[in-house]
Coordinates of C-alpha atoms in Angstrom, one line a residue:
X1 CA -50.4 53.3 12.1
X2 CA -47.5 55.6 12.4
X3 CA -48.5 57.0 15.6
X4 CA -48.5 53.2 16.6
X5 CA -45.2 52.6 15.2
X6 CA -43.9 55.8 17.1
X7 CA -45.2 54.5 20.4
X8 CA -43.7 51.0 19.7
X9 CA -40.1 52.8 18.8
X10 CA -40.2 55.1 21.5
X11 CA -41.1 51.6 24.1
X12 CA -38.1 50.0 22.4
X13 CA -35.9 53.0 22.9
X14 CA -36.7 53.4 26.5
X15 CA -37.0 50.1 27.3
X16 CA -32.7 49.3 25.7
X17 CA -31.8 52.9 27.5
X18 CA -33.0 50.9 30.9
X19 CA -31.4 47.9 30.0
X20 CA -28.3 49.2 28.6
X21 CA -28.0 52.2 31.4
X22 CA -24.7 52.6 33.3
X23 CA -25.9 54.3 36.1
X24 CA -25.4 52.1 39.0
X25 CA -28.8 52.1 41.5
X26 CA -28.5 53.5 44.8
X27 CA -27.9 51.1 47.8
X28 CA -27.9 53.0 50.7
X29 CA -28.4 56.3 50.1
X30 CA -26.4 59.6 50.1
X31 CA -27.5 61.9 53.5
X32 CA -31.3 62.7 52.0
X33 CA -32.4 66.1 52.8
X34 CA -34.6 67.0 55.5
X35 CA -37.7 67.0 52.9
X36 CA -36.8 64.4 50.9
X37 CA -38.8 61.7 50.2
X38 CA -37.3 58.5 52.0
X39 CA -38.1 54.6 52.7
X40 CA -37.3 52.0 54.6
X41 CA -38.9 48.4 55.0
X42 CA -39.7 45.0 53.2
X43 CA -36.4 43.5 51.2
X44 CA -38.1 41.8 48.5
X45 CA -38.3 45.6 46.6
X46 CA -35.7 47.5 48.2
X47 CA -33.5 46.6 45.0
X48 CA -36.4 48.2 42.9
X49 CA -36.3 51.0 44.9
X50 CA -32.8 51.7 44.6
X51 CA -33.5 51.3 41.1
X52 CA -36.8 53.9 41.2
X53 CA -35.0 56.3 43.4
X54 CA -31.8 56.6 40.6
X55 CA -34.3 57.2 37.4
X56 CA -36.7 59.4 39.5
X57 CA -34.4 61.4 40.4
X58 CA -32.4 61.6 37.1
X59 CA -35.7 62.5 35.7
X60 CA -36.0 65.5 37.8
X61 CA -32.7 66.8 37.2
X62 CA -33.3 66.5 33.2
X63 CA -36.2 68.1 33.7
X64 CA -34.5 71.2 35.1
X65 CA -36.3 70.2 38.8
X66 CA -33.5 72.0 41.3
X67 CA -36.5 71.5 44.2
X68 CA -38.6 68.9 44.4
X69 CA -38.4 65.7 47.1
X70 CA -35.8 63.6 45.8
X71 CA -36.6 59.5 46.2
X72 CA -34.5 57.4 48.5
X73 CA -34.8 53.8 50.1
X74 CA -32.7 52.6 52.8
X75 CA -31.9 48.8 51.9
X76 CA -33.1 46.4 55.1
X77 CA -29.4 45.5 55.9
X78 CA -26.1 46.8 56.3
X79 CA -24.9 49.1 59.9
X80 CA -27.5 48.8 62.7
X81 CA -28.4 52.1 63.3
X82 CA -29.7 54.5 60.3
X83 CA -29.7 58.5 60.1
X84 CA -32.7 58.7 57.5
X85 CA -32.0 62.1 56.4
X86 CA -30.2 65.5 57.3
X87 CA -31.3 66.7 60.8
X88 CA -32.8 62.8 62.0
X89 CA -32.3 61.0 64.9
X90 CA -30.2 58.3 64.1
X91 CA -32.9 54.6 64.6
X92 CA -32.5 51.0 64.3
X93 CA -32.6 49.4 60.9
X94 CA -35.9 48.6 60.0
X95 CA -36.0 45.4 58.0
X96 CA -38.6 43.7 57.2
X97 CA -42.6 45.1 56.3
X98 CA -43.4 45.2 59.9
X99 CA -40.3 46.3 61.3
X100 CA -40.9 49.5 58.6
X101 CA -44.4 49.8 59.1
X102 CA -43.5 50.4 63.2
X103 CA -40.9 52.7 62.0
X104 CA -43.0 54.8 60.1
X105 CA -46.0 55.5 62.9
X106 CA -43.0 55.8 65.2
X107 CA -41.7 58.7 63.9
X108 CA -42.9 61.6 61.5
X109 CA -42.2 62.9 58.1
X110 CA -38.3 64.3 59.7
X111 CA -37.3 60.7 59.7
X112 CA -39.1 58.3 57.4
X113 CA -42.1 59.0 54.9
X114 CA -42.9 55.0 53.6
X115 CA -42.5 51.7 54.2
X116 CA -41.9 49.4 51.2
X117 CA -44.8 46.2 51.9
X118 CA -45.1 42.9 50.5
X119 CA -48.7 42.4 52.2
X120 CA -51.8 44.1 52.7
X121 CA -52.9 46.0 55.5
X122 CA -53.9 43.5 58.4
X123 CA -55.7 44.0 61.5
X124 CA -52.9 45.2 63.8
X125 CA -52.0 48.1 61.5
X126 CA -53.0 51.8 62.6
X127 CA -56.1 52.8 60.5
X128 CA -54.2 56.2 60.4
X129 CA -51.5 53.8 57.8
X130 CA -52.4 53.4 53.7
X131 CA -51.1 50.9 51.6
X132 CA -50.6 52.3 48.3
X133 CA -50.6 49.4 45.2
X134 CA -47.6 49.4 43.3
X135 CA -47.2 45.9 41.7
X136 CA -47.8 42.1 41.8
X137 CA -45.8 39.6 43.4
X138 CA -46.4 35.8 44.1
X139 CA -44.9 33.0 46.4
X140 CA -44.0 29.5 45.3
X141 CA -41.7 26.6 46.7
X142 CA -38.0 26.5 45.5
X143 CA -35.7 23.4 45.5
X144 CA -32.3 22.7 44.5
X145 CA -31.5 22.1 40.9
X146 CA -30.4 18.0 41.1
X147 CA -32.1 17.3 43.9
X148 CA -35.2 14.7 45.0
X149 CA -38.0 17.5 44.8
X150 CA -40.9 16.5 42.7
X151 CA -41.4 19.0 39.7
X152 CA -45.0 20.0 41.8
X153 CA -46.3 20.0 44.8
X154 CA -49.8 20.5 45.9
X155 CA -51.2 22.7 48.6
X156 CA -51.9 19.9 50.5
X157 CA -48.8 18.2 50.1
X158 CA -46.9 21.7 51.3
X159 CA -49.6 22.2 54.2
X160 CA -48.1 18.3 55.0
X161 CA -44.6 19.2 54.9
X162 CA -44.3 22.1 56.4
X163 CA -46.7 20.8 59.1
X164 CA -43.9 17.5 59.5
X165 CA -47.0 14.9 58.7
X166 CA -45.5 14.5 55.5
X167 CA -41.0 13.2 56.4
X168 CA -40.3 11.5 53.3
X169 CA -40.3 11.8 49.9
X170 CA -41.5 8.4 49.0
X171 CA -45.1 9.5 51.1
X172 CA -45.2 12.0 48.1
X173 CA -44.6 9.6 45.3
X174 CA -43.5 6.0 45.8
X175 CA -41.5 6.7 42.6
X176 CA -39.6 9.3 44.4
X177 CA -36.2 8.7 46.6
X178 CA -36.4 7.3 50.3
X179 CA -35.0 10.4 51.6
X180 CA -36.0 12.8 54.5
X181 CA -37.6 15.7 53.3
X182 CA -35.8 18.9 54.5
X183 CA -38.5 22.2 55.2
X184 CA -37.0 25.2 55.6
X185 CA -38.4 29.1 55.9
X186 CA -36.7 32.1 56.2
X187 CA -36.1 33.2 60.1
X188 CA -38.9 34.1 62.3
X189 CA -39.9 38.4 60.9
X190 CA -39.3 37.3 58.1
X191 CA -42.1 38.6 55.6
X192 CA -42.2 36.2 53.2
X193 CA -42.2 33.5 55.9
X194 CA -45.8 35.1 57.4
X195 CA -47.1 35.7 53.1
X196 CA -45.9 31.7 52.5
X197 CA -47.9 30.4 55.8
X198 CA -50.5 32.6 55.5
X199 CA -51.6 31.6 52.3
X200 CA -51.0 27.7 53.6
X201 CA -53.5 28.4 56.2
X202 CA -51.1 27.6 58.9
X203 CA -50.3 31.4 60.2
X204 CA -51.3 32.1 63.6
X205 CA -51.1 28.4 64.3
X206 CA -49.2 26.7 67.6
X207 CA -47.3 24.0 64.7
X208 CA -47.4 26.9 62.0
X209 CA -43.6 25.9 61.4
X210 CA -43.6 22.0 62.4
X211 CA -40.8 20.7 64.4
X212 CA -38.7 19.3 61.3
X213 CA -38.7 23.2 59.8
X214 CA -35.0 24.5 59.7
X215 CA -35.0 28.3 59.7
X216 CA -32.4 29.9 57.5
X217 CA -31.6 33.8 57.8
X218 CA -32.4 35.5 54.5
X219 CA -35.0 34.7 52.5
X220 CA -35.2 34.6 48.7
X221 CA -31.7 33.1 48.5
X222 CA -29.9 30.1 47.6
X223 CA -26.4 30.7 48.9
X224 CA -27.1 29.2 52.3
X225 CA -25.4 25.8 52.6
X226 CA -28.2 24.3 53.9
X227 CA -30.5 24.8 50.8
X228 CA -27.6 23.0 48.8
X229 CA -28.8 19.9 50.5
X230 CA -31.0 17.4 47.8
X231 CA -34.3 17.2 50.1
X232 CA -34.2 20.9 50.8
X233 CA -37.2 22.9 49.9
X234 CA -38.3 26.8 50.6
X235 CA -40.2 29.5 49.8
X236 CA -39.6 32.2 47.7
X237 CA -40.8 35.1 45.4
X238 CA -41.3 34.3 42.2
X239 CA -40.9 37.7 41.3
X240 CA -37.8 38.1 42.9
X241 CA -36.6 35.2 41.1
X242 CA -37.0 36.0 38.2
X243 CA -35.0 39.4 38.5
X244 CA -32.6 37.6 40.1
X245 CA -32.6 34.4 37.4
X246 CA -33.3 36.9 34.4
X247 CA -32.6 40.4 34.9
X248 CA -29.2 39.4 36.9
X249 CA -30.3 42.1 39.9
X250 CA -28.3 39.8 42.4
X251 CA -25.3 40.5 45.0
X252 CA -23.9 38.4 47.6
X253 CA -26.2 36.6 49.4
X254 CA -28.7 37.6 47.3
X255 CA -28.4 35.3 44.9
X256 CA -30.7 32.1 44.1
X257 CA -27.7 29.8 43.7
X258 CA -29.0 26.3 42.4
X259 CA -32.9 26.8 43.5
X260 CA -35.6 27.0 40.7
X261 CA -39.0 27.7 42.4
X262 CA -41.3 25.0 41.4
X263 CA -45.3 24.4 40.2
X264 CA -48.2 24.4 42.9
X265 CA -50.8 22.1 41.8
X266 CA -49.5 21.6 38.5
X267 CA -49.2 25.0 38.0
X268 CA -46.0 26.3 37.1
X269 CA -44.7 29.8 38.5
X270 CA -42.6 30.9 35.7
X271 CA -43.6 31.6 32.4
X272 CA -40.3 30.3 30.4
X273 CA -40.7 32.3 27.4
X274 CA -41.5 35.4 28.8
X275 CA -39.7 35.2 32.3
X276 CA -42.5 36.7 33.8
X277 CA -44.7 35.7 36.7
X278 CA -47.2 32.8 34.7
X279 CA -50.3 34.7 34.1
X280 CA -52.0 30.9 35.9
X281 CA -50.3 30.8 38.8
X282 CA -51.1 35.1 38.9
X283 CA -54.4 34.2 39.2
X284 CA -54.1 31.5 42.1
X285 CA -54.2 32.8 45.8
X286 CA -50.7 32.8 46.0
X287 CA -50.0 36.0 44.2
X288 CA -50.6 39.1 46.2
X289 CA -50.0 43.0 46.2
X290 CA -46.9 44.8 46.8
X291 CA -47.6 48.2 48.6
X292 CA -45.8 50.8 50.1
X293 CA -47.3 52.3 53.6
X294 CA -47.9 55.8 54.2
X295 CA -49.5 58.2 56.7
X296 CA -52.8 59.1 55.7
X297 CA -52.4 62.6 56.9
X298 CA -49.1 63.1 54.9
X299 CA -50.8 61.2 52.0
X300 CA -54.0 63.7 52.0
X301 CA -52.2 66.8 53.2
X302 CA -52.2 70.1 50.2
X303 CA -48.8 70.8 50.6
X304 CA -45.1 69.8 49.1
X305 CA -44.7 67.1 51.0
X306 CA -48.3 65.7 50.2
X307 CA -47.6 66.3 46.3
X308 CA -44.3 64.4 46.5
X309 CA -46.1 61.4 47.8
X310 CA -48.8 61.5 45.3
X311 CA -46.1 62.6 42.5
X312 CA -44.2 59.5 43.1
X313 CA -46.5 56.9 44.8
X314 CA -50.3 57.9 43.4
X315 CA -52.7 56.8 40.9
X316 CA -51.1 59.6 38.3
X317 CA -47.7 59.0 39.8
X318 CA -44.5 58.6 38.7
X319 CA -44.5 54.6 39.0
X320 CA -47.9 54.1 37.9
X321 CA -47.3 56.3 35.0
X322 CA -44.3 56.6 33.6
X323 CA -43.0 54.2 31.1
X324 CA -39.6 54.3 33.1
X325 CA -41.5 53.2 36.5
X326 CA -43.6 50.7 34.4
X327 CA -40.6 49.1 32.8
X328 CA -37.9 48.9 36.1
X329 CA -41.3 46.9 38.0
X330 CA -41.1 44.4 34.5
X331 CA -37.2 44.4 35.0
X332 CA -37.6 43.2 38.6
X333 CA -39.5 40.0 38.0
X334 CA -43.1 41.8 39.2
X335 CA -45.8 42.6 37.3
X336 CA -47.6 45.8 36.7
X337 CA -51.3 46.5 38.3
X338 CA -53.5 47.7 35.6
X339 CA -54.3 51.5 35.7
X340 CA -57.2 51.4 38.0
X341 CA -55.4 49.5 40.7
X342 CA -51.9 51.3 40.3
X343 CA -51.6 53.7 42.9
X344 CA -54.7 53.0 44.4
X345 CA -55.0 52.8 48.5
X346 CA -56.2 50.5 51.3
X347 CA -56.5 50.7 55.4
X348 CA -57.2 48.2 57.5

């Protein structure tokens, strides 16, 4: 019982020191040296990252650690062009899974060394790229606080929607307003566009995005005018929500301003006592992996570089492990893969 008790304190101690921290994360980084471990990539974590890269690094430097591969994540916006670390050639921006994925089988180890994901490996990716598990994520519908959105929708009635069959509210619910319904997805690239049709069934499609679909160009935001607009509705990660909503990781124009993501067939996405992801709507298809992509020849390789990777990124790594990369991946609205999963890797 007192070795319980010790555990529970020492949770609770680490746990406030997160919380209560003054250390700012990293946004863009400092000039990362040449063997430095550095990312670039999918949005939905890059605020994570710049969280992971602080506190990783920090935990080197108490540990007396003068050499290791320091962490670092390049955020998906800001200046167009990029010089990854010391000695690179300056690149274009990656933003976006894809657009990191390309980056990182585009160039070696001297420029970029992962790509933050928010999907699995597909087809099209090099079978020479792994996707290592890092945490859970899942995609619902948000709508304006005030506005004519139903409380739920059902797959169905999204699939209608977003497909323009569906115009008006009252072909919902009779009950409902006689308004136009407004769909709108963040801008073609976008990754949780493909992740939100994808799991609709209509990626891939010739009307994947129906004719009445406005395209906005951020996703997981509500400061866009046009999502002030009553009839509005969008998709957006729940988990990114809820660090948004709860753990106040926001900036501007990354903020959800008055949208509240809403149920799927009843089931609601946010567990309002916990603020977590709701363990039912985990369970549903539209929940999926985070990952971050690496080169399978860096990840396997014996030497500094190949440790770092593991260090940070594998089963017995640094997020999977440690209560600090545990708790940030809580802090951030996601939720953490069980210990067999954590770390573990996929090619397509």
């Amino acid at each position: 019982m007192r070795r319980l008790a010790a555990r529970a304190a020492s949770a609770l101690a680490l746990a406030s020191a997160l919380a209560l921290t003054t250390t700012p994360a990293l946004a863009d980084p400092p000039q990362p040296a040449a063997t430095d471990i550095v990312g670039v990539g999918a949005p939905v974590t890059e605020q994570l990252f710049n969280r992971f890269s602080t506190e990783y690094n920090a935990s080197l430097a108490a540990a007396g650690d003068t050499t290791s591969p320091r962490l670092y994540s390049w955020d998906s916006t800001g200046t167009s062009t990029i010089t990854t670390k010391t000695g690179a050639t300056p690149i274009t921006r990656p933003n976006g899974t894809n657009s990191g994925i390309t980056t990182l089988n585009n160039f070696s180890a001297a420029t970029v060394d992962f790509a933050r994901s928010n999907r699995a490996p597909q087809t099209e990716d090099p079978t020479t790229t792994l996707f290592v598990a890092m945490a859970i994520d899942a995609v619902s519908w948000a709508a304006p606080t005030g506005g004519n959105a139903p409380t739920s929708l059902s797959r169905v009635q999204l699939n209608d929607i977003y497909g323009c069959s569906v115009t008006n509210w009252r072909q919902i619910d009779p009950a409902l307003p006689d308004a136009t319904i407004l769909p709108v997805l963040p801008a073609p690239g976008s990754d949780l566009r493909r992740t939100f049709l994808q799991v609709l069934g209509r990626w891939g499609r010739p009307d994947a995005a129906g004719p009445c679909v406005t395209n906005v160009q951020s996703e997981n935001q509500g400061t866009d005018t046009i999502l002030h607009n009553p009839n509005a509705l969008v998709p957006y990660s729940v988990g990114h929500y809820i660090g948004q909503a709860y753990g106040g990781h926001t900036r501007p124009g990354d903020e959800p301003g008055t949208l509240v993501p809403r149920a799927i067939d009843g089931v609601r996405p946010v567990d309002a006592a916990s603020h977590t992801i709701d363990p039912s709507f985990a369970a549903t298809d539209f929940s999926y992996v985070l990952f971050n992509a690496v080169r399978k020849a860096d990840w396997t390789a014996a030497d500094a570089h190949g440790r770092a990777l593991r260090g940070i990124f594998g089963y017995n790594g640094w997020i999977c492990r440690s209560d600090s990369g545990q708790l940030l991946i809580r802090d951030y609205g996601f939720l953490p893969l069980n210990s067999f999963a954590c770390g573990s890797t996929m090619h397509s």
